[in-house]
Amino acid sequence: KLSMMWLFTLLIARPVFAGGYAEERNVVKNGNVPLVAVSLADSIRGSLGWYAWSQVGPTYAQAYVGPTVSPTTRLQVGGALGLEQAASNERFGSFVWLGAGRWSLLGVYEDGGSGPFRKAVGRCRFGPTQIGLWYDNYLGAGPYLETAIPNTPLTLWGTVCQNATQVAVRMTF
């Protein structure tokens, strides 16, 4: 499953869509749990756009798609509907992104058959590196570190939270 997500992104999504990323993440908590996430986004007209997000792991998968609105360059909001691998398959996802200069804040809320998920990531950029704080209701809170690899579309990031550690490599397009 995980290799197919990367293959889809490299061969199909990357040349077709205006923006997005593919990411392989490892959550280390009583063993290693590999996850692959793919995010796609594009504008429709003016401040209106759309996004799609999916995540696949060894025992769980989810995907949703919906509209976005960016009333200013410092604010973007999105809401989406989709499916997940759970007793009840419906899933709702939403986000709010705020940014000003070096600073950004991302808030995510999801709900559906597997229950609610909340995430907040505040970051400050220093050249190719970003530092900040991560919180989500599964992993807990902790420091966040991200660095772009120069002259490549790759970024490495990680968090050390109360309940688990995660490391990831992201390919942006």
PDB file of N, CA and C in Angstrom, residues 32-97:
ATOM      1  N   ASN A  32       7.471   0.543  15.454  1.00  0.00           N
ATOM      2  CA  ASN A  32       7.476   1.540  14.391  1.00  0.00           C
ATOM      3  C   ASN A  32       6.203   1.387  13.549  1.00  0.00           C
ATOM      4  N   VAL A  33       5.476   2.481  13.345  1.00  0.00           N
ATOM      5  CA  VAL A  33       4.271   2.466  12.519  1.00  0.00           C
ATOM      6  C   VAL A  33       4.510   3.366  11.308  1.00  0.00           C
ATOM      7  N   PRO A  34       4.712   2.787  10.115  1.00  0.00           N
ATOM      8  CA  PRO A  34       4.914   3.621   8.928  1.00  0.00           C
ATOM      9  C   PRO A  34       3.573   4.139   8.393  1.00  0.00           C
ATOM     10  N   LEU A  35       3.571   5.407   7.981  1.00  0.00           N
ATOM     11  CA  LEU A  35       2.396   6.041   7.389  1.00  0.00           C
ATOM     12  C   LEU A  35       2.820   6.782   6.137  1.00  0.00           C
ATOM     13  N   VAL A  36       1.960   6.796   5.132  1.00  0.00           N
ATOM     14  CA  VAL A  36       2.181   7.619   3.953  1.00  0.00           C
ATOM     15  C   VAL A  36       1.002   8.569   3.835  1.00  0.00           C
ATOM     16  N   ALA A  37       1.281   9.851   3.638  1.00  0.00           N
ATOM     17  CA  ALA A  37       0.243  10.855   3.440  1.00  0.00           C
ATOM     18  C   ALA A  37       0.490  11.548   2.110  1.00  0.00           C
ATOM     19  N   VAL A  38      -0.591  11.846   1.402  1.00  0.00           N
ATOM     20  CA  VAL A  38      -0.514  12.599   0.151  1.00  0.00           C
ATOM     21  C   VAL A  38      -1.500  13.749   0.248  1.00  0.00           C
ATOM     22  N   SER A  39      -1.041  14.948  -0.049  1.00  0.00           N
ATOM     23  CA  SER A  39      -1.885  16.130  -0.047  1.00  0.00           C
ATOM     24  C   SER A  39      -1.808  16.780  -1.423  1.00  0.00           C
ATOM     25  N   LEU A  40      -2.961  17.120  -1.980  1.00  0.00           N
ATOM     26  CA  LEU A  40      -3.034  17.806  -3.265  1.00  0.00           C
ATOM     27  C   LEU A  40      -3.851  19.069  -3.088  1.00  0.00           C
ATOM     28  N   ALA A  41      -3.514  20.113  -3.826  1.00  0.00           N
ATOM     29  CA  ALA A  41      -4.263  21.366  -3.747  1.00  0.00           C
ATOM     30  C   ALA A  41      -4.110  22.129  -5.050  1.00  0.00           C
ATOM     31  N   ASP A  42      -5.123  22.912  -5.362  1.00  0.00           N
ATOM     32  CA  ASP A  42      -5.069  23.747  -6.560  1.00  0.00           C
ATOM     33  C   ASP A  42      -6.073  24.877  -6.397  1.00  0.00           C
ATOM     34  N   SER A  43      -5.886  25.943  -7.138  1.00  0.00           N
ATOM     35  CA  SER A  43      -6.852  27.040  -7.110  1.00  0.00           C
ATOM     36  C   SER A  43      -7.940  26.771  -8.143  1.00  0.00           C
ATOM     37  N   ILE A  44      -9.114  27.315  -7.883  1.00  0.00           N
ATOM     38  CA  ILE A  44     -10.226  27.226  -8.823  1.00  0.00           C
ATOM     39  C   ILE A  44     -10.393  28.574  -9.520  1.00  0.00           C
ATOM     40  N   ARG A  45     -10.593  29.602  -8.714  1.00  0.00           N
ATOM     41  CA  ARG A  45     -10.692  30.965  -9.242  1.00  0.00           C
ATOM     42  C   ARG A  45     -10.575  31.941  -8.083  1.00  0.00           C
ATOM     43  N   GLY A  46      -9.716  32.918  -8.240  1.00  0.00           N
ATOM     44  CA  GLY A  46      -9.542  33.919  -7.194  1.00  0.00           C
ATOM     45  C   GLY A  46      -9.100  33.289  -5.893  1.00  0.00           C
ATOM     46  N   SER A  47      -9.849  33.557  -4.819  1.00  0.00           N
ATOM     47  CA  SER A  47      -9.486  33.042  -3.502  1.00  0.00           C
ATOM     48  C   SER A  47     -10.038  31.640  -3.231  1.00  0.00           C
ATOM     49  N   LEU A  48     -10.771  31.077  -4.184  1.00  0.00           N
ATOM     50  CA  LEU A  48     -11.342  29.740  -4.003  1.00  0.00           C
ATOM     51  C   LEU A  48     -10.425  28.657  -4.552  1.00  0.00           C
ATOM     52  N   GLY A  49     -10.360  27.561  -3.846  1.00  0.00           N
ATOM     53  CA  GLY A  49      -9.547  26.437  -4.289  1.00  0.00           C
ATOM     54  C   GLY A  49     -10.120  25.135  -3.762  1.00  0.00           C
ATOM     55  N   TRP A  50      -9.331  24.089  -3.863  1.00  0.00           N
ATOM     56  CA  TRP A  50      -9.728  22.792  -3.350  1.00  0.00           C
ATOM     57  C   TRP A  50      -8.500  22.074  -2.822  1.00  0.00           C
ATOM     58  N   TYR A  51      -8.740  21.086  -1.975  1.00  0.00           N
ATOM     59  CA  TYR A  51      -7.648  20.255  -1.493  1.00  0.00           C
ATOM     60  C   TYR A  51      -8.140  18.830  -1.294  1.00  0.00           C
ATOM     61  N   ALA A  52      -7.212  17.913  -1.323  1.00  0.00           N
ATOM     62  CA  ALA A  52      -7.485  16.509  -1.034  1.00  0.00           C
ATOM     63  C   ALA A  52      -6.362  16.020  -0.139  1.00  0.00           C
ATOM     64  N   TRP A  53      -6.702  15.181   0.792  1.00  0.00           N
ATOM     65  CA  TRP A  53      -5.708  14.651   1.724  1.00  0.00           C
ATOM     66  C   TRP A  53      -5.995  13.186   1.956  1.00  0.00           C
ATOM     67  N   SER A  54      -4.948  12.377   2.006  1.00  0.00           N
ATOM     68  CA  SER A  54      -5.117  10.955   2.284  1.00  0.00           C
ATOM     69  C   SER A  54      -3.959  10.467   3.145  1.00  0.00           C
ATOM     70  N   GLN A  55      -4.255   9.408   3.890  1.00  0.00           N
ATOM     71  CA  GLN A  55      -3.240   8.795   4.744  1.00  0.00           C
ATOM     72  C   GLN A  55      -3.469   7.292   4.734  1.00  0.00           C
ATOM     73  N   VAL A  56      -2.383   6.545   4.591  1.00  0.00           N
ATOM     74  CA  VAL A  56      -2.456   5.087   4.563  1.00  0.00           C
ATOM     75  C   VAL A  56      -1.400   4.538   5.519  1.00  0.00           C
ATOM     76  N   GLY A  57      -1.817   3.594   6.343  1.00  0.00           N
ATOM     77  CA  GLY A  57      -0.909   2.900   7.243  1.00  0.00           C
ATOM     78  C   GLY A  57      -1.178   1.410   7.169  1.00  0.00           C
ATOM     79  N   PRO A  58      -0.505   0.622   7.979  1.00  0.00           N
ATOM     80  CA  PRO A  58      -0.676  -0.834   7.924  1.00  0.00           C
ATOM     81  C   PRO A  58      -2.099  -1.304   8.245  1.00  0.00           C
ATOM     82  N   THR A  59      -2.813  -0.583   9.122  1.00  0.00           N
ATOM     83  CA  THR A  59      -4.143  -1.039   9.537  1.00  0.00           C
ATOM     84  C   THR A  59      -5.230   0.011   9.382  1.00  0.00           C
ATOM     85  N   TYR A  60      -4.913   1.149   8.759  1.00  0.00           N
ATOM     86  CA  TYR A  60      -5.888   2.235   8.684  1.00  0.00           C
ATOM     87  C   TYR A  60      -5.633   3.062   7.434  1.00  0.00           C
ATOM     88  N   ALA A  61      -6.713   3.586   6.856  1.00  0.00           N
ATOM     89  CA  ALA A  61      -6.591   4.499   5.717  1.00  0.00           C
ATOM     90  C   ALA A  61      -7.738   5.503   5.781  1.00  0.00           C
ATOM     91  N   GLN A  62      -7.483   6.707   5.264  1.00  0.00           N
ATOM     92  CA  GLN A  62      -8.519   7.725   5.159  1.00  0.00           C
ATOM     93  C   GLN A  62      -8.201   8.639   3.985  1.00  0.00           C
ATOM     94  N   ALA A  63      -9.247   9.265   3.438  1.00  0.00           N
ATOM     95  CA  ALA A  63      -9.072  10.229   2.352  1.00  0.00           C
ATOM     96  C   ALA A  63     -10.270  11.151   2.339  1.00  0.00           C
ATOM     97  N   TYR A  64     -10.028  12.429   2.052  1.00  0.00           N
ATOM     98  CA  TYR A  64     -11.131  13.369   1.903  1.00  0.00           C
ATOM     99  C   TYR A  64     -10.757  14.480   0.939  1.00  0.00           C
ATOM    100  N   VAL A  65     -11.780  15.173   0.435  1.00  0.00           N
ATOM    101  CA  VAL A  65     -11.592  16.257  -0.528  1.00  0.00           C
ATOM    102  C   VAL A  65     -12.638  17.332  -0.261  1.00  0.00           C
ATOM    103  N   GLY A  66     -12.243  18.604  -0.489  1.00  0.00           N
ATOM    104  CA  GLY A  66     -13.186  19.686  -0.260  1.00  0.00           C
ATOM    105  C   GLY A  66     -12.629  21.029  -0.671  1.00  0.00           C
ATOM    106  N   PRO A  67     -13.431  22.084  -0.481  1.00  0.00           N
ATOM    107  CA  PRO A  67     -13.051  23.423  -0.907  1.00  0.00           C
ATOM    108  C   PRO A  67     -12.145  24.136   0.098  1.00  0.00           C
ATOM    109  N   THR A  68     -11.426  25.133  -0.412  1.00  0.00           N
ATOM    110  CA  THR A  68     -10.645  26.042   0.424  1.00  0.00           C
ATOM    111  C   THR A  68     -10.995  27.468   0.040  1.00  0.00           C
ATOM    112  N   VAL A  69     -10.786  28.378   0.962  1.00  0.00           N
ATOM    113  CA  VAL A  69     -10.926  29.800   0.674  1.00  0.00           C
ATOM    114  C   VAL A  69      -9.754  30.518   1.337  1.00  0.00           C
ATOM    115  N   SER A  70      -9.181  31.461   0.601  1.00  0.00           N
ATOM    116  CA  SER A  70      -8.047  32.259   1.088  1.00  0.00           C
ATOM    117  C   SER A  70      -8.426  33.729   0.960  1.00  0.00           C
ATOM    118  N   PRO A  71      -9.101  34.293   1.948  1.00  0.00           N
ATOM    119  CA  PRO A  71      -9.522  35.687   1.844  1.00  0.00           C
ATOM    120  C   PRO A  71      -8.355  36.673   1.817  1.00  0.00           C
ATOM    121  N   THR A  72      -7.201  36.269   2.384  1.00  0.00           N
ATOM    122  CA  THR A  72      -5.975  37.068   2.317  1.00  0.00           C
ATOM    123  C   THR A  72      -4.813  36.103   2.131  1.00  0.00           C
ATOM    124  N   THR A  73      -3.627  36.638   1.873  1.00  0.00           N
ATOM    125  CA  THR A  73      -2.447  35.782   1.751  1.00  0.00           C
ATOM    126  C   THR A  73      -2.020  35.217   3.100  1.00  0.00           C
ATOM    127  N   ARG A  74      -2.588  35.731   4.178  1.00  0.00           N
ATOM    128  CA  ARG A  74      -2.219  35.286   5.526  1.00  0.00           C
ATOM    129  C   ARG A  74      -3.207  34.293   6.141  1.00  0.00           C
ATOM    130  N   LEU A  75      -4.272  33.952   5.407  1.00  0.00           N
ATOM    131  CA  LEU A  75      -5.302  33.084   5.966  1.00  0.00           C
ATOM    132  C   LEU A  75      -5.849  32.155   4.902  1.00  0.00           C
ATOM    133  N   GLN A  76      -5.932  30.868   5.237  1.00  0.00           N
ATOM    134  CA  GLN A  76      -6.591  29.891   4.383  1.00  0.00           C
ATOM    135  C   GLN A  76      -7.403  28.955   5.265  1.00  0.00           C
ATOM    136  N   VAL A  77      -8.620  28.630   4.819  1.00  0.00           N
ATOM    137  CA  VAL A  77      -9.535  27.759   5.552  1.00  0.00           C
ATOM    138  C   VAL A  77     -10.043  26.702   4.592  1.00  0.00           C
ATOM    139  N   GLY A  78     -10.178  25.460   5.065  1.00  0.00           N
ATOM    140  CA  GLY A  78     -10.703  24.395   4.226  1.00  0.00           C
ATOM    141  C   GLY A  78     -11.557  23.431   5.021  1.00  0.00           C
ATOM    142  N   GLY A  79     -12.489  22.797   4.330  1.00  0.00           N
ATOM    143  CA  GLY A  79     -13.338  21.775   4.926  1.00  0.00           C
ATOM    144  C   GLY A  79     -13.586  20.688   3.896  1.00  0.00           C
ATOM    145  N   ALA A  80     -13.636  19.436   4.324  1.00  0.00           N
ATOM    146  CA  ALA A  80     -13.721  18.343   3.356  1.00  0.00           C
ATOM    147  C   ALA A  80     -14.505  17.166   3.926  1.00  0.00           C
ATOM    148  N   LEU A  81     -15.022  16.363   3.013  1.00  0.00           N
ATOM    149  CA  LEU A  81     -15.708  15.121   3.362  1.00  0.00           C
ATOM    150  C   LEU A  81     -15.006  13.967   2.673  1.00  0.00           C
ATOM    151  N   GLY A  82     -15.046  12.807   3.316  1.00  0.00           N
ATOM    152  CA  GLY A  82     -14.412  11.647   2.716  1.00  0.00           C
ATOM    153  C   GLY A  82     -14.755  10.378   3.446  1.00  0.00           C
ATOM    154  N   LEU A  83     -13.869   9.413   3.316  1.00  0.00           N
ATOM    155  CA  LEU A  83     -14.066   8.088   3.878  1.00  0.00           C
ATOM    156  C   LEU A  83     -12.861   7.669   4.689  1.00  0.00           C
ATOM    157  N   GLU A  84     -13.107   6.777   5.630  1.00  0.00           N
ATOM    158  CA  GLU A  84     -12.020   6.193   6.413  1.00  0.00           C
ATOM    159  C   GLU A  84     -12.303   4.720   6.640  1.00  0.00           C
ATOM    160  N   GLN A  85     -11.265   4.027   7.026  1.00  0.00           N
ATOM    161  CA  GLN A  85     -11.360   2.609   7.329  1.00  0.00           C
ATOM    162  C   GLN A  85     -11.702   2.485   8.809  1.00  0.00           C
ATOM    163  N   ALA A  86     -13.012   2.441   9.116  1.00  0.00           N
ATOM    164  CA  ALA A  86     -13.496   2.347  10.497  1.00  0.00           C
ATOM    165  C   ALA A  86     -14.898   1.755  10.469  1.00  0.00           C
ATOM    166  N   ALA A  87     -15.484   1.536  11.650  1.00  0.00           N
ATOM    167  CA  ALA A  87     -16.826   0.966  11.732  1.00  0.00           C
ATOM    168  C   ALA A  87     -17.838   1.817  10.965  1.00  0.00           C
ATOM    169  N   SER A  88     -17.726   3.134  11.109  1.00  0.00           N
ATOM    170  CA  SER A  88     -18.520   4.071  10.317  1.00  0.00           C
ATOM    171  C   SER A  88     -17.549   4.751   9.360  1.00  0.00           C
ATOM    172  N   ASN A  89     -17.806   4.700   8.078  1.00  0.00           N
ATOM    173  CA  ASN A  89     -16.807   5.116   7.086  1.00  0.00           C
ATOM    174  C   ASN A  89     -16.722   6.613   6.828  1.00  0.00           C
ATOM    175  N   GLU A  90     -17.701   7.406   7.251  1.00  0.00           N
ATOM    176  CA  GLU A  90     -17.681   8.833   6.939  1.00  0.00           C
ATOM    177  C   GLU A  90     -16.585   9.543   7.734  1.00  0.00           C
ATOM    178  N   ARG A  91     -15.945  10.518   7.085  1.00  0.00           N
ATOM    179  CA  ARG A  91     -14.896  11.306   7.737  1.00  0.00           C
ATOM    180  C   ARG A  91     -15.035  12.748   7.302  1.00  0.00           C
ATOM    181  N   PHE A  92     -14.866  13.663   8.239  1.00  0.00           N
ATOM    182  CA  PHE A  92     -14.873  15.095   7.988  1.00  0.00           C
ATOM    183  C   PHE A  92     -13.508  15.636   8.370  1.00  0.00           C
ATOM    184  N   GLY A  93     -12.947  16.487   7.538  1.00  0.00           N
ATOM    185  CA  GLY A  93     -11.665  17.115   7.844  1.00  0.00           C
ATOM    186  C   GLY A  93     -11.741  18.610   7.617  1.00  0.00           C
ATOM    187  N   SER A  94     -10.999  19.367   8.402  1.00  0.00           N
ATOM    188  CA  SER A  94     -10.975  20.821   8.238  1.00  0.00           C
ATOM    189  C   SER A  94      -9.626  21.357   8.702  1.00  0.00           C
ATOM    190  N   PHE A  95      -9.296  22.552   8.227  1.00  0.00           N
ATOM    191  CA  PHE A  95      -8.057  23.188   8.669  1.00  0.00           C
ATOM    192  C   PHE A  95      -8.189  24.702   8.610  1.00  0.00           C
ATOM    193  N   VAL A  96      -7.364  25.356   9.399  1.00  0.00           N
ATOM    194  CA  VAL A  96      -7.171  26.804   9.350  1.00  0.00           C
ATOM    195  C   VAL A  96      -5.668  27.029   9.359  1.00  0.00           C
ATOM    196  N   TRP A  97      -5.173  27.800   8.394  1.00  0.00           N
ATOM    197  CA  TRP A  97      -3.755  28.146   8.337  1.00  0.00           C
ATOM    198  C   TRP A  97      -3.633  29.658   8.433  1.00  0.00           C
TER     199      TRP A  97
END
